[in-house]
Short mmCIF file of C-alpha atoms in Angstrom, two decimals:
data_model
loop_
_atom_site.label_atom_id
_atom_site.label_comp_id
_atom_site.label_asym_id
_atom_site.label_seq_id
_atom_site.Cartn_x
_atom_site.Cartn_y
_atom_site.Cartn_z
CA ASP Q 1 -18.15 -37.89 -42.29
CA GLN Q 2 -19.62 -35.16 -44.12
CA GLN Q 3 -21.30 -36.33 -47.42
CA VAL Q 4 -22.19 -32.77 -48.56
CA LYS Q 5 -19.91 -29.91 -48.27
CA GLN Q 6 -20.11 -26.26 -49.19
CA ASN Q 7 -16.53 -25.10 -48.99
CA SER Q 8 -17.20 -21.59 -49.31
CA PRO Q 9 -18.58 -20.19 -45.87
CA SER Q 10 -19.37 -16.57 -47.48
CA LEU Q 11 -19.34 -14.91 -50.98
CA SER Q 12 -19.62 -11.16 -51.70
CA VAL Q 13 -20.85 -9.86 -55.06
CA GLN Q 14 -21.72 -6.74 -56.76
CA GLU Q 15 -25.33 -6.02 -57.76
CA GLY Q 16 -25.78 -6.88 -61.40
CA ARG Q 17 -22.83 -9.64 -61.40
CA ILE Q 18 -23.07 -13.26 -61.26
CA SER Q 19 -23.26 -15.21 -57.95
CA ILE Q 20 -21.98 -18.76 -58.17
CA LEU Q 21 -22.31 -21.20 -55.04
CA ASN Q 22 -20.75 -24.45 -55.17
CA CYS Q 23 -21.54 -27.76 -53.31
CA ASP Q 24 -19.64 -31.09 -53.42
CA TYR Q 25 -20.89 -34.51 -52.43
CA THR Q 26 -19.52 -38.07 -51.97
CA ASN Q 27 -22.26 -40.31 -52.25
CA SER Q 28 -23.18 -41.54 -55.73
CA MET Q 29 -26.64 -42.70 -54.36
CA PHE Q 30 -28.03 -38.97 -54.38
CA ASP Q 31 -30.95 -38.75 -56.97
CA TYR Q 32 -32.23 -35.34 -56.35
CA PHE Q 33 -30.65 -31.95 -55.73
CA LEU Q 34 -32.00 -28.88 -54.32
CA TRP Q 35 -31.12 -25.34 -53.15
CA TYR Q 36 -32.73 -23.58 -50.31
CA LYS Q 37 -32.42 -19.99 -49.29
CA LYS Q 38 -32.65 -18.83 -45.76
CA TYR Q 39 -33.37 -15.40 -44.23
CA PRO Q 40 -32.52 -14.80 -40.56
CA ALA Q 41 -35.05 -16.11 -38.16
CA GLU Q 42 -37.05 -17.89 -40.90
CA GLY Q 43 -36.92 -21.57 -42.02
CA PRO Q 44 -35.19 -22.56 -45.50
CA THR Q 45 -37.31 -21.74 -48.59
CA PHE Q 46 -37.02 -23.90 -51.68
CA LEU Q 47 -35.55 -22.13 -54.49
CA ILE Q 48 -34.84 -24.62 -57.35
CA SER Q 49 -34.15 -28.32 -57.90
CA ILE Q 50 -32.55 -30.91 -60.50
CA SER Q 51 -32.98 -34.68 -60.95
CA SER Q 52 -29.68 -36.89 -61.30
CA ILE Q 53 -30.77 -37.48 -64.77
CA LYS Q 54 -30.27 -33.65 -65.98
CA ASP Q 55 -27.32 -31.52 -65.76
CA LYS Q 56 -29.00 -28.18 -65.92
CA ASN Q 57 -32.07 -26.56 -64.77
CA GLU Q 58 -33.08 -23.03 -65.12
CA ASP Q 59 -35.92 -20.85 -63.48
CA GLY Q 60 -35.70 -17.06 -64.10
CA ARG Q 61 -32.35 -15.64 -62.74
CA PHE Q 62 -31.62 -18.97 -61.12
CA THR Q 63 -29.67 -21.94 -62.81
CA VAL Q 64 -28.53 -25.19 -61.28
CA PHE Q 65 -25.89 -27.16 -62.73
CA LEU Q 66 -24.95 -30.64 -61.86
CA ASN Q 67 -21.70 -32.63 -62.85
CA LYS Q 68 -22.34 -36.13 -61.63
CA SER Q 69 -18.86 -37.25 -62.71
CA ALA Q 70 -17.21 -34.68 -60.61
CA LYS Q 71 -19.94 -35.02 -57.83
CA HIS Q 72 -20.41 -31.38 -57.99
CA LEU Q 73 -23.52 -29.08 -57.90
CA SER Q 74 -23.67 -25.20 -58.53
CA LEU Q 75 -26.30 -22.55 -58.39
CA HIS Q 76 -25.65 -19.52 -60.53
CA ILE Q 77 -27.76 -16.33 -59.83
CA VAL Q 78 -27.51 -13.72 -62.71
CA PRO Q 79 -27.96 -10.88 -62.33
CA SER Q 80 -27.71 -10.77 -58.61
CA GLN Q 81 -29.83 -8.24 -56.41
CA PRO Q 82 -29.37 -7.17 -53.02
CA GLY Q 83 -32.54 -8.86 -52.02
CA ASP Q 84 -30.55 -12.37 -52.89
CA SER Q 85 -28.53 -11.77 -49.66
CA ALA Q 86 -29.30 -14.80 -47.53
CA VAL Q 87 -27.62 -18.13 -46.66
CA TYR Q 88 -27.77 -20.69 -49.32
CA PHE Q 89 -27.98 -24.32 -48.78
CA CYS Q 90 -27.48 -27.29 -51.04
CA ALA Q 91 -29.69 -30.39 -50.05
CA LEU Q 92 -29.37 -33.80 -51.49
CA HIS Q 93 -31.88 -36.78 -51.47
CA ALA Q 94 -30.73 -40.20 -51.70
CA GLY Q 95 -33.82 -42.29 -51.98
CA GLY Q 96 -33.82 -45.98 -50.99
CA THR Q 97 -33.86 -46.58 -47.39
CA SER Q 98 -33.23 -42.81 -46.89
CA TYR Q 99 -36.45 -41.94 -48.86
CA GLY Q 100 -37.52 -38.45 -47.99
CA LYS Q 101 -34.56 -37.40 -46.03
CA LEU Q 102 -32.50 -34.32 -47.21
CA THR Q 103 -28.83 -34.17 -46.45
CA PHE Q 104 -27.80 -30.34 -46.33
CA GLY Q 105 -24.40 -28.73 -46.83
CA GLN Q 106 -23.17 -26.27 -44.09
CA GLY Q 107 -24.36 -23.01 -46.09
CA THR Q 108 -22.85 -20.24 -47.80
CA ILE Q 109 -23.73 -16.76 -46.74
CA LEU Q 110 -24.15 -14.56 -49.84
CA THR Q 111 -23.90 -10.73 -49.70
CA VAL Q 112 -25.07 -8.72 -52.69
CA HIS Q 113 -23.70 -5.21 -52.55
CA PRO Q 114 -25.75 -2.26 -54.20
CA GLY I 1 -52.23 -19.88 -48.23
CA ALA I 2 -51.03 -20.60 -44.82
CA GLY I 3 -47.52 -22.21 -44.43
CA VAL I 4 -45.92 -24.46 -41.86
CA SER I 5 -46.34 -22.96 -38.43
CA GLN I 6 -44.30 -23.96 -35.41
CA SER I 7 -44.69 -23.09 -31.62
CA PRO I 8 -43.26 -21.95 -29.50
CA ARG I 9 -40.71 -19.82 -31.56
CA TYR I 10 -38.22 -19.62 -28.63
CA LYS I 11 -38.04 -22.10 -25.88
CA VAL I 12 -35.45 -21.60 -22.64
CA ALA I 13 -35.58 -24.98 -20.63
CA LYS I 14 -33.11 -25.84 -17.54
CA ARG I 15 -31.09 -28.84 -18.03
CA GLY I 16 -33.20 -31.71 -17.05
CA GLN I 17 -36.59 -30.44 -17.93
CA ASP I 18 -38.82 -31.89 -20.70
CA VAL I 19 -39.75 -29.99 -23.45
CA ALA I 20 -42.51 -30.34 -26.22
CA LEU I 21 -42.24 -28.74 -29.83
CA ARG I 22 -45.48 -28.47 -31.81
CA CYS I 23 -45.51 -28.38 -35.83
CA ASP I 24 -48.75 -27.61 -37.92
CA PRO I 25 -47.85 -28.53 -41.57
CA ILE I 26 -49.40 -27.28 -44.80
CA SER I 27 -53.15 -28.80 -45.03
CA GLY I 28 -53.04 -31.86 -47.35
CA HIS I 29 -49.37 -32.40 -47.06
CA VAL I 30 -49.04 -36.16 -46.02
CA SER I 31 -45.32 -36.14 -45.63
CA LEU I 32 -43.53 -34.30 -42.24
CA PHE I 33 -40.16 -34.03 -41.18
CA TRP I 34 -38.09 -32.91 -38.22
CA TYR I 35 -34.68 -31.33 -38.55
CA GLN I 36 -32.09 -30.17 -36.02
CA GLN I 37 -30.07 -27.15 -36.99
CA ALA I 38 -26.94 -26.31 -34.80
CA LEU I 39 -25.40 -22.89 -34.94
CA GLY I 40 -23.52 -22.18 -38.34
CA GLN I 41 -24.42 -25.60 -39.53
CA GLY I 42 -27.02 -26.88 -42.20
CA PRO I 43 -30.15 -28.82 -40.78
CA GLU I 44 -29.75 -32.32 -39.98
CA PHE I 45 -32.54 -34.99 -40.36
CA LEU I 46 -34.31 -36.06 -37.37
CA THR I 47 -37.28 -38.32 -38.40
CA TYR I 48 -40.02 -38.71 -41.12
CA PHE I 49 -43.72 -39.32 -40.95
CA GLN I 50 -46.08 -40.24 -43.66
CA ASN I 51 -49.49 -39.68 -42.60
CA GLU I 52 -49.53 -40.99 -38.83
CA ALA I 53 -46.78 -43.43 -39.62
CA GLN I 54 -43.14 -42.80 -38.47
CA LEU I 55 -41.23 -44.27 -41.34
CA ASP I 56 -37.68 -43.14 -40.52
CA LYS I 57 -36.38 -42.13 -37.08
CA SER I 58 -32.68 -43.00 -37.88
CA GLY I 59 -31.58 -39.25 -37.21
CA LEU I 60 -33.05 -38.95 -33.52
CA PRO I 61 -29.75 -38.56 -31.49
CA SER I 62 -30.95 -40.59 -28.48
CA ASP I 63 -33.90 -42.25 -26.86
CA ARG I 64 -34.70 -38.75 -25.09
CA PHE I 65 -36.08 -37.83 -28.31
CA PHE I 66 -39.44 -38.73 -29.25
CA ALA I 67 -41.83 -37.51 -32.18
CA GLU I 68 -45.41 -38.38 -32.71
CA ARG I 69 -48.13 -37.38 -35.37
CA PRO I 70 -51.15 -39.17 -33.97
CA GLU I 71 -53.88 -38.05 -36.38
CA GLY I 72 -51.58 -37.48 -39.48
CA SER I 73 -51.52 -33.64 -39.21
CA VAL I 74 -49.93 -31.93 -36.14
CA SER I 75 -46.74 -33.47 -35.01
CA THR I 76 -44.95 -32.89 -31.57
CA LEU I 77 -41.35 -33.38 -30.86
CA LYS I 78 -40.62 -34.05 -27.22
CA ILE I 79 -37.25 -33.76 -25.72
CA GLN I 80 -36.74 -35.60 -22.32
CA ARG I 81 -34.20 -34.57 -19.64
CA THR I 82 -32.79 -31.86 -21.85
CA GLN I 83 -29.10 -31.43 -22.04
CA GLN I 84 -26.85 -28.38 -23.29
CA GLU I 85 -26.12 -30.15 -26.53
CA ASP I 86 -29.72 -30.39 -27.28
CA SER I 87 -29.67 -26.39 -27.87
CA ALA I 88 -30.34 -25.93 -31.44
CA VAL I 89 -33.18 -24.74 -33.79
CA TYR I 90 -35.62 -27.40 -34.51
CA LEU I 91 -37.16 -26.98 -38.07
CA CYS I 92 -40.23 -28.79 -39.11
CA ALA I 93 -40.90 -29.34 -42.79
CA SER I 94 -44.01 -30.94 -44.88
CA SER I 95 -44.40 -31.98 -48.43
CA LEU I 96 -46.83 -33.60 -50.94
CA ALA I 97 -46.08 -37.25 -51.29
CA SER I 98 -45.85 -36.69 -55.14
CA SER I 99 -42.91 -34.18 -54.57
CA ILE I 100 -41.31 -35.38 -51.34
CA TYR I 101 -38.05 -33.80 -52.13
CA GLU I 102 -39.66 -30.19 -52.16
CA GLN I 103 -40.02 -29.71 -48.53
CA TYR I 104 -41.58 -26.65 -47.04
CA PHE I 105 -40.11 -25.28 -43.71
CA GLY I 106 -41.53 -23.57 -40.78
CA PRO I 107 -39.82 -20.90 -39.20
CA GLY I 108 -38.28 -23.29 -36.47
CA THR I 109 -38.03 -23.37 -32.61
CA ARG I 110 -34.99 -22.17 -31.07
CA LEU I 111 -34.43 -24.26 -27.96
CA THR I 112 -31.77 -22.90 -25.54
CA VAL I 113 -30.88 -25.12 -22.58
CA THR I 114 -29.21 -23.65 -19.67
#
């Protein structure tokens, strides 16, 4: 029973264009939503987050959108750069008895071509 | 400043052997997490400490897995009588109590059980 799904295993984008990464979830109890980036042989690195009371958060080239009614989270990167090529994970926090625990999606491999 | 460090980075164990994986969190981070990442998947929660107290161990897959953080800083994840299905990358993360969602990950220990 996967509570968090990233349905696109990979995404290929031209440098300078927009990258859109998507994440769907089933549990309405998630209260905080994060995106992590991972390079090979390194641990995931925190990128950007949003709480359940907001629908958009922007940080430079990165914007996270939350659609609670659709239980959908997305990350927009614009403009995309070759250095953005990595695996991107969405990670969700549920609170309550699961306080602190993050539930991750399976990841999307982003490749940005020069 | 120093990030989360883990040792060893790579470990090969024969089936049935015991292994111990070490995590040094960021100084001052009271929260510490262990995750298991199988190939091609996102990290999966194993256990959570606040200081020396293990508050959640719901993700530990069997009683062969044991984690401790006796002085509230360094943590050790021990796996007894390793099995092939234990082969994975084991990630440690730490965070401040005030922003528990924003977890900083170490590079991981890749465990291969032969």
